[in-house]
Amino acid sequence: MTGTLQKESLTKSLVFLRILIGWHFLYEGVIKLFNPDWTAFGYLATAQGPFDWLFISLTNESIIGWVDTLNMITLIFVGITLILGMYEKLGALAGMVLLGMYYFAHPPFPWLEQLNVEGSYWFVNKNLIELAALWVLYQYPTGSYFGLGYLKHQKTNTAKTPQL
Amino acid sequence: MKWTRRDVLKGLGGLPILGSIWWAGTANALVKSKDRSEILEQLKIQPSLPSALPEIGGSPIRLGIIGFGIRGEQLCRALGFATQDWLDEMKLEEETTGNTQLKEFLDQEKLNIQMTAVCDVFDVRAEHVIASFSTPEHTVKRFTTYQEMIQSGEVDAVIIATPDHWHAPMAIEALNNNVHAYVEKPMTHTIEETYQLRDAAENSEALLMVGHQHRQTLSFKTANDIVKKGVLGHVSIIQTFTNRNDDNGAWNYDIHEKANEQTIDWDLFLGSAPKIPFNKNHFFRWRKWWAYGSGLSGDLLTHDYDRLNCVLGMGIPTSVTASGGIYTHNDGRNVPDVLQVNMEFPDFSTGSSQPKGKEKGMAFTYSATLGNGFSRPTILMGHDGSMELGNNLTVWPDNGSTKYAAMIEEGKMKPNVPIYHYNPGANMPDAVSSATSQYFADKGLMWTYIDGVRVNSTYLHLREWLSCIRNGGTLSCGINEGFDEAISAHMTGLAYKLGRRIEWDQEQQLIVPIEGVNFDEVLLSST
């Protein structure tokens, strides 16, 4: 009984975490969607660290438009899946890829100059922590407890229960 | 299946959250974009686009280079002529440090010119030009004197990159022979020469261009539009600076190992300067002595003054005061290495948003040190806003602004948030500076950006001169701009050396005389 209760409160906290992260992603995506001048150009052009060449190559005139669109769509996709609790594993995975890229574009390595950061970081920054949180969400989907997955789940249960 | 209330809550609970966030994001983005359009609409700034210059067609323009020192070599590169040493050095730097200068040089459009002649008192440099720029069809010819080169009929135009005391005599000789001239700043070394050169330029069919390459910088053209549209209101003070802290910046250039009395024609170098025995230090580091150069006032203030004269067109100051000294490089030089200058423009105004007559007049300050490299930016300070001027432009509204009072009151503008940012290196002007924008403005003296590509502004300046020679047109830095620059620099030199206020009589077009003082003697004197 205690185990079930513990499990239930863990599920609730994970749902809360899922909504918060979804919230963050969705808002970032929507803001970009409605700002026609937004571009990742500056962020990518000033990339540092071992993969700077990769990020700088993304600023190429012929692909920067695609990069911007793809980033925006992925942000919104991650936001929707996490908030609605559907395809959340896919959403968590996509979010981890995005955050991994953000992390490596401006990694908080002590030998690099930290530009435009609001705190002090040493290898670990908020991008990495959010990425780790998504890893947890990926392994412990809660859509069937709260979200569209719940309805699907219920429907499956209903179908399986023989009608009297 | 029948849905219970619990099903709806647990299954669809995410939907209202999703809707709220979407709504908040949309509303926020739209409000921001509306505020920004409102700001941009009020400012009405037109970001400058590069002007298309016509082709330099026909047979190649035959060029002669007078003086192949540090600047002469840079000018030749801007014209498309680089020495093998430089190409090798840049190739190495490209591989080791990622320096892109070689690529930019190779990408530069080739100009329709032929380097036909060289004149340099140092054999090594003259021979370097001949070895580097001669082609199988044409060998660059060396002339001993500039008169021989100009009168040879073998040059259509000359580049003058010599010490200051040679600028005017050479430019005048060229113009009198209808040979086009490009002369580095300051245009002249004395006041008398300034008038003589103006007469020569006005009476010549040839074109004189003064080497203020930043006139090509796109951000300055946009800055001009910003000021003209009254975005800053009445500008009462402008602060400009020189901040240097290295040997090169203090004019302690390398002394060539092959320099001696056999390889350098010392008397020819001295010309009108006081006769002294051969001195390598004076030859290579001439900027440190009034006899050949003009110190901070002629060498570096001229850049800052002309940058602002290009943006504002304020002309020659009504009066100048200056002070300073040799405080950082007590190495035998006689020009100051620390200088503070105040130029007054009591009748000048950039426009006003307040009752008529309340605001008029402007001060221009220049503060220079060769002993500290902290970057102090150029700032124009107006009643309605401030602008940082460099390759990028940033405009901030002022808390006490009359023009933006309502928008500041409504919170649509904030004094610490820029209302306009122009970064020609990025693809578009942005109404509000973005947090991720990490481009740092420089003075706009080296580079400008065309369609987001870095271009050497000296190349553009020389190209404009060559295009006007072939196709006609107006020079952006001709004799009038050069006259303003030279007189302002000489007034500053006098103010510093005499420790007195030097005044300009606009009507008479002369520096107000001081009894018993010969201005040119003062300028040339060693103290």
PDB file of C-alpha atoms in Angstrom, chain A residues 12-148:
ATOM      1  CA  LYS A  12       2.192  13.107  -9.853  1.00  0.00           C
ATOM      2  CA  SER A  13       5.533  14.872  -9.472  1.00  0.00           C
ATOM      3  CA  LEU A  14       6.663  13.567 -12.825  1.00  0.00           C
ATOM      4  CA  VAL A  15       3.454  14.847 -14.421  1.00  0.00           C
ATOM      5  CA  PHE A  16       4.185  18.219 -12.852  1.00  0.00           C
ATOM      6  CA  LEU A  17       7.750  18.144 -14.192  1.00  0.00           C
ATOM      7  CA  ARG A  18       6.457  17.117 -17.632  1.00  0.00           C
ATOM      8  CA  ILE A  19       4.002  20.025 -17.753  1.00  0.00           C
ATOM      9  CA  LEU A  20       6.667  22.514 -16.657  1.00  0.00           C
ATOM     10  CA  ILE A  21       9.157  21.417 -19.300  1.00  0.00           C
ATOM     11  CA  GLY A  22       6.412  21.288 -21.932  1.00  0.00           C
ATOM     12  CA  TRP A  23       5.381  24.789 -20.911  1.00  0.00           C
ATOM     13  CA  HIS A  24       8.927  26.055 -21.341  1.00  0.00           C
ATOM     14  CA  PHE A  25       9.372  24.493 -24.782  1.00  0.00           C
ATOM     15  CA  LEU A  26       5.973  25.512 -26.099  1.00  0.00           C
ATOM     16  CA  TYR A  27       6.329  29.143 -25.034  1.00  0.00           C
ATOM     17  CA  GLU A  28       9.802  29.401 -26.601  1.00  0.00           C
ATOM     18  CA  GLY A  29       8.403  27.926 -29.821  1.00  0.00           C
ATOM     19  CA  VAL A  30       5.300  30.112 -30.007  1.00  0.00           C
ATOM     20  CA  ILE A  31       7.282  33.311 -29.336  1.00  0.00           C
ATOM     21  CA  LYS A  32       9.540  32.465 -32.262  1.00  0.00           C
ATOM     22  CA  LEU A  33       6.589  31.485 -34.473  1.00  0.00           C
ATOM     23  CA  PHE A  34       5.039  34.925 -34.128  1.00  0.00           C
ATOM     24  CA  ASN A  35       8.260  36.912 -34.454  1.00  0.00           C
ATOM     25  CA  PRO A  36       9.101  37.034 -38.161  1.00  0.00           C
ATOM     26  CA  ASP A  37      12.545  38.551 -37.481  1.00  0.00           C
ATOM     27  CA  TRP A  38      13.678  35.859 -35.101  1.00  0.00           C
ATOM     28  CA  THR A  39      16.730  33.883 -36.214  1.00  0.00           C
ATOM     29  CA  ALA A  40      19.249  31.593 -34.543  1.00  0.00           C
ATOM     30  CA  PHE A  41      21.968  33.227 -36.667  1.00  0.00           C
ATOM     31  CA  GLY A  42      23.648  35.141 -33.839  1.00  0.00           C
ATOM     32  CA  TYR A  43      23.487  32.200 -31.441  1.00  0.00           C
ATOM     33  CA  LEU A  44      25.010  29.825 -33.972  1.00  0.00           C
ATOM     34  CA  ALA A  45      27.528  32.260 -35.452  1.00  0.00           C
ATOM     35  CA  THR A  46      29.059  32.820 -32.025  1.00  0.00           C
ATOM     36  CA  ALA A  47      29.205  29.095 -31.145  1.00  0.00           C
ATOM     37  CA  GLN A  48      32.188  27.912 -29.141  1.00  0.00           C
ATOM     38  CA  GLY A  49      33.733  24.637 -28.113  1.00  0.00           C
ATOM     39  CA  PRO A  50      34.666  21.416 -29.916  1.00  0.00           C
ATOM     40  CA  PHE A  51      31.711  21.537 -32.325  1.00  0.00           C
ATOM     41  CA  ASP A  52      31.756  25.239 -33.163  1.00  0.00           C
ATOM     42  CA  TRP A  53      32.469  24.406 -36.825  1.00  0.00           C
ATOM     43  CA  LEU A  54      29.219  22.434 -37.028  1.00  0.00           C
ATOM     44  CA  PHE A  55      27.082  25.226 -35.596  1.00  0.00           C
ATOM     45  CA  ILE A  56      28.818  27.920 -37.628  1.00  0.00           C
ATOM     46  CA  SER A  57      28.220  25.879 -40.784  1.00  0.00           C
ATOM     47  CA  LEU A  58      24.482  25.985 -39.981  1.00  0.00           C
ATOM     48  CA  THR A  59      24.527  29.767 -40.433  1.00  0.00           C
ATOM     49  CA  ASN A  60      25.075  29.288 -44.162  1.00  0.00           C
ATOM     50  CA  GLU A  61      22.642  31.488 -46.041  1.00  0.00           C
ATOM     51  CA  SER A  62      21.058  28.554 -47.868  1.00  0.00           C
ATOM     52  CA  ILE A  63      20.200  26.592 -44.723  1.00  0.00           C
ATOM     53  CA  ILE A  64      19.731  29.064 -41.883  1.00  0.00           C
ATOM     54  CA  GLY A  65      16.044  29.421 -42.852  1.00  0.00           C
ATOM     55  CA  TRP A  66      15.533  25.664 -42.524  1.00  0.00           C
ATOM     56  CA  VAL A  67      17.440  25.586 -39.256  1.00  0.00           C
ATOM     57  CA  ASP A  68      15.202  28.320 -37.827  1.00  0.00           C
ATOM     58  CA  THR A  69      11.993  26.620 -38.963  1.00  0.00           C
ATOM     59  CA  LEU A  70      13.053  23.179 -37.771  1.00  0.00           C
ATOM     60  CA  ASN A  71      14.065  24.544 -34.372  1.00  0.00           C
ATOM     61  CA  MET A  72      10.729  26.319 -33.969  1.00  0.00           C
ATOM     62  CA  ILE A  73       8.653  23.303 -35.064  1.00  0.00           C
ATOM     63  CA  THR A  74      10.594  20.965 -32.778  1.00  0.00           C
ATOM     64  CA  LEU A  75      10.174  23.304 -29.812  1.00  0.00           C
ATOM     65  CA  ILE A  76       6.406  23.426 -30.377  1.00  0.00           C
ATOM     66  CA  PHE A  77       6.225  19.674 -30.982  1.00  0.00           C
ATOM     67  CA  VAL A  78       8.049  18.908 -27.729  1.00  0.00           C
ATOM     68  CA  GLY A  79       5.838  21.400 -25.887  1.00  0.00           C
ATOM     69  CA  ILE A  80       2.582  19.910 -27.196  1.00  0.00           C
ATOM     70  CA  THR A  81       3.504  16.269 -26.615  1.00  0.00           C
ATOM     71  CA  LEU A  82       4.646  16.906 -23.053  1.00  0.00           C
ATOM     72  CA  ILE A  83       1.652  19.044 -22.093  1.00  0.00           C
ATOM     73  CA  LEU A  84      -0.937  16.823 -23.725  1.00  0.00           C
ATOM     74  CA  GLY A  85       0.713  13.595 -22.647  1.00  0.00           C
ATOM     75  CA  MET A  86       0.790  11.953 -26.051  1.00  0.00           C
ATOM     76  CA  TYR A  87       3.832  10.686 -27.990  1.00  0.00           C
ATOM     77  CA  GLU A  88       5.652  12.012 -24.963  1.00  0.00           C
ATOM     78  CA  LYS A  89       8.570   9.609 -25.376  1.00  0.00           C
ATOM     79  CA  LEU A  90       9.171  10.939 -28.855  1.00  0.00           C
ATOM     80  CA  GLY A  91       8.771  14.469 -27.537  1.00  0.00           C
ATOM     81  CA  ALA A  92      11.248  13.871 -24.717  1.00  0.00           C
ATOM     82  CA  LEU A  93      13.739  12.426 -27.184  1.00  0.00           C
ATOM     83  CA  ALA A  94      13.408  15.383 -29.567  1.00  0.00           C
ATOM     84  CA  GLY A  95      13.754  17.781 -26.638  1.00  0.00           C
ATOM     85  CA  MET A  96      16.929  16.029 -25.529  1.00  0.00           C
ATOM     86  CA  VAL A  97      18.432  16.375 -29.002  1.00  0.00           C
ATOM     87  CA  LEU A  98      17.622  20.113 -29.048  1.00  0.00           C
ATOM     88  CA  LEU A  99      19.023  20.697 -25.569  1.00  0.00           C
ATOM     89  CA  GLY A 100      22.115  18.687 -26.417  1.00  0.00           C
ATOM     90  CA  MET A 101      22.702  20.992 -29.359  1.00  0.00           C
ATOM     91  CA  TYR A 102      22.111  24.116 -27.265  1.00  0.00           C
ATOM     92  CA  TYR A 103      24.533  22.749 -24.675  1.00  0.00           C
ATOM     93  CA  PHE A 104      27.297  22.070 -27.169  1.00  0.00           C
ATOM     94  CA  ALA A 105      26.817  25.332 -29.096  1.00  0.00           C
ATOM     95  CA  HIS A 106      27.809  27.299 -25.980  1.00  0.00           C
ATOM     96  CA  PRO A 107      29.261  24.726 -23.565  1.00  0.00           C
ATOM     97  CA  PRO A 108      30.024  25.942 -20.018  1.00  0.00           C
ATOM     98  CA  PHE A 109      33.606  24.737 -20.161  1.00  0.00           C
ATOM     99  CA  PRO A 110      35.998  26.647 -17.908  1.00  0.00           C
ATOM    100  CA  TRP A 111      38.442  27.372 -20.742  1.00  0.00           C
ATOM    101  CA  LEU A 112      35.793  29.098 -22.847  1.00  0.00           C
ATOM    102  CA  GLU A 113      34.602  32.613 -22.300  1.00  0.00           C
ATOM    103  CA  GLN A 114      31.021  32.580 -21.044  1.00  0.00           C
ATOM    104  CA  LEU A 115      29.022  35.185 -22.898  1.00  0.00           C
ATOM    105  CA  ASN A 116      25.529  36.365 -22.049  1.00  0.00           C
ATOM    106  CA  VAL A 117      24.923  33.873 -19.247  1.00  0.00           C
ATOM    107  CA  GLU A 118      22.921  34.848 -16.207  1.00  0.00           C
ATOM    108  CA  GLY A 119      24.648  32.559 -13.697  1.00  0.00           C
ATOM    109  CA  SER A 120      27.920  30.802 -12.983  1.00  0.00           C
ATOM    110  CA  TYR A 121      28.431  27.378 -14.508  1.00  0.00           C
ATOM    111  CA  TRP A 122      31.170  24.781 -14.493  1.00  0.00           C
ATOM    112  CA  PHE A 123      30.423  22.005 -17.020  1.00  0.00           C
ATOM    113  CA  VAL A 124      26.835  21.791 -15.793  1.00  0.00           C
ATOM    114  CA  ASN A 125      24.281  24.374 -16.851  1.00  0.00           C
ATOM    115  CA  LYS A 126      20.483  24.570 -16.990  1.00  0.00           C
ATOM    116  CA  ASN A 127      20.358  23.096 -20.487  1.00  0.00           C
ATOM    117  CA  LEU A 128      22.108  19.967 -19.257  1.00  0.00           C
ATOM    118  CA  ILE A 129      19.828  19.688 -16.203  1.00  0.00           C
ATOM    119  CA  GLU A 130      16.696  20.065 -18.332  1.00  0.00           C
ATOM    120  CA  LEU A 131      18.121  17.430 -20.662  1.00  0.00           C
ATOM    121  CA  ALA A 132      18.571  15.052 -17.708  1.00  0.00           C
ATOM    122  CA  ALA A 133      15.026  15.753 -16.575  1.00  0.00           C
ATOM    123  CA  LEU A 134      13.765  14.843 -20.060  1.00  0.00           C
ATOM    124  CA  TRP A 135      15.723  11.617 -19.827  1.00  0.00           C
ATOM    125  CA  VAL A 136      13.730  10.740 -16.723  1.00  0.00           C
ATOM    126  CA  LEU A 137      10.475  11.631 -18.470  1.00  0.00           C
ATOM    127  CA  TYR A 138      11.517   9.476 -21.426  1.00  0.00           C
ATOM    128  CA  GLN A 139      11.906   6.468 -19.149  1.00  0.00           C
ATOM    129  CA  TYR A 140       8.810   7.091 -17.105  1.00  0.00           C
ATOM    130  CA  PRO A 141       5.971   8.246 -19.373  1.00  0.00           C
ATOM    131  CA  THR A 142       2.983   9.569 -17.419  1.00  0.00           C
ATOM    132  CA  GLY A 143       0.563  10.309 -20.268  1.00  0.00           C
ATOM    133  CA  SER A 144      -1.594   7.411 -19.250  1.00  0.00           C
ATOM    134  CA  TYR A 145      -1.962   8.926 -15.772  1.00  0.00           C
ATOM    135  CA  PHE A 146      -2.616  12.496 -16.892  1.00  0.00           C
ATOM    136  CA  GLY A 147      -2.985  13.355 -20.569  1.00  0.00           C
ATOM    137  CA  LEU A 148      -4.425  12.067 -23.793  1.00  0.00           C
TER     138      LEU A 148
END
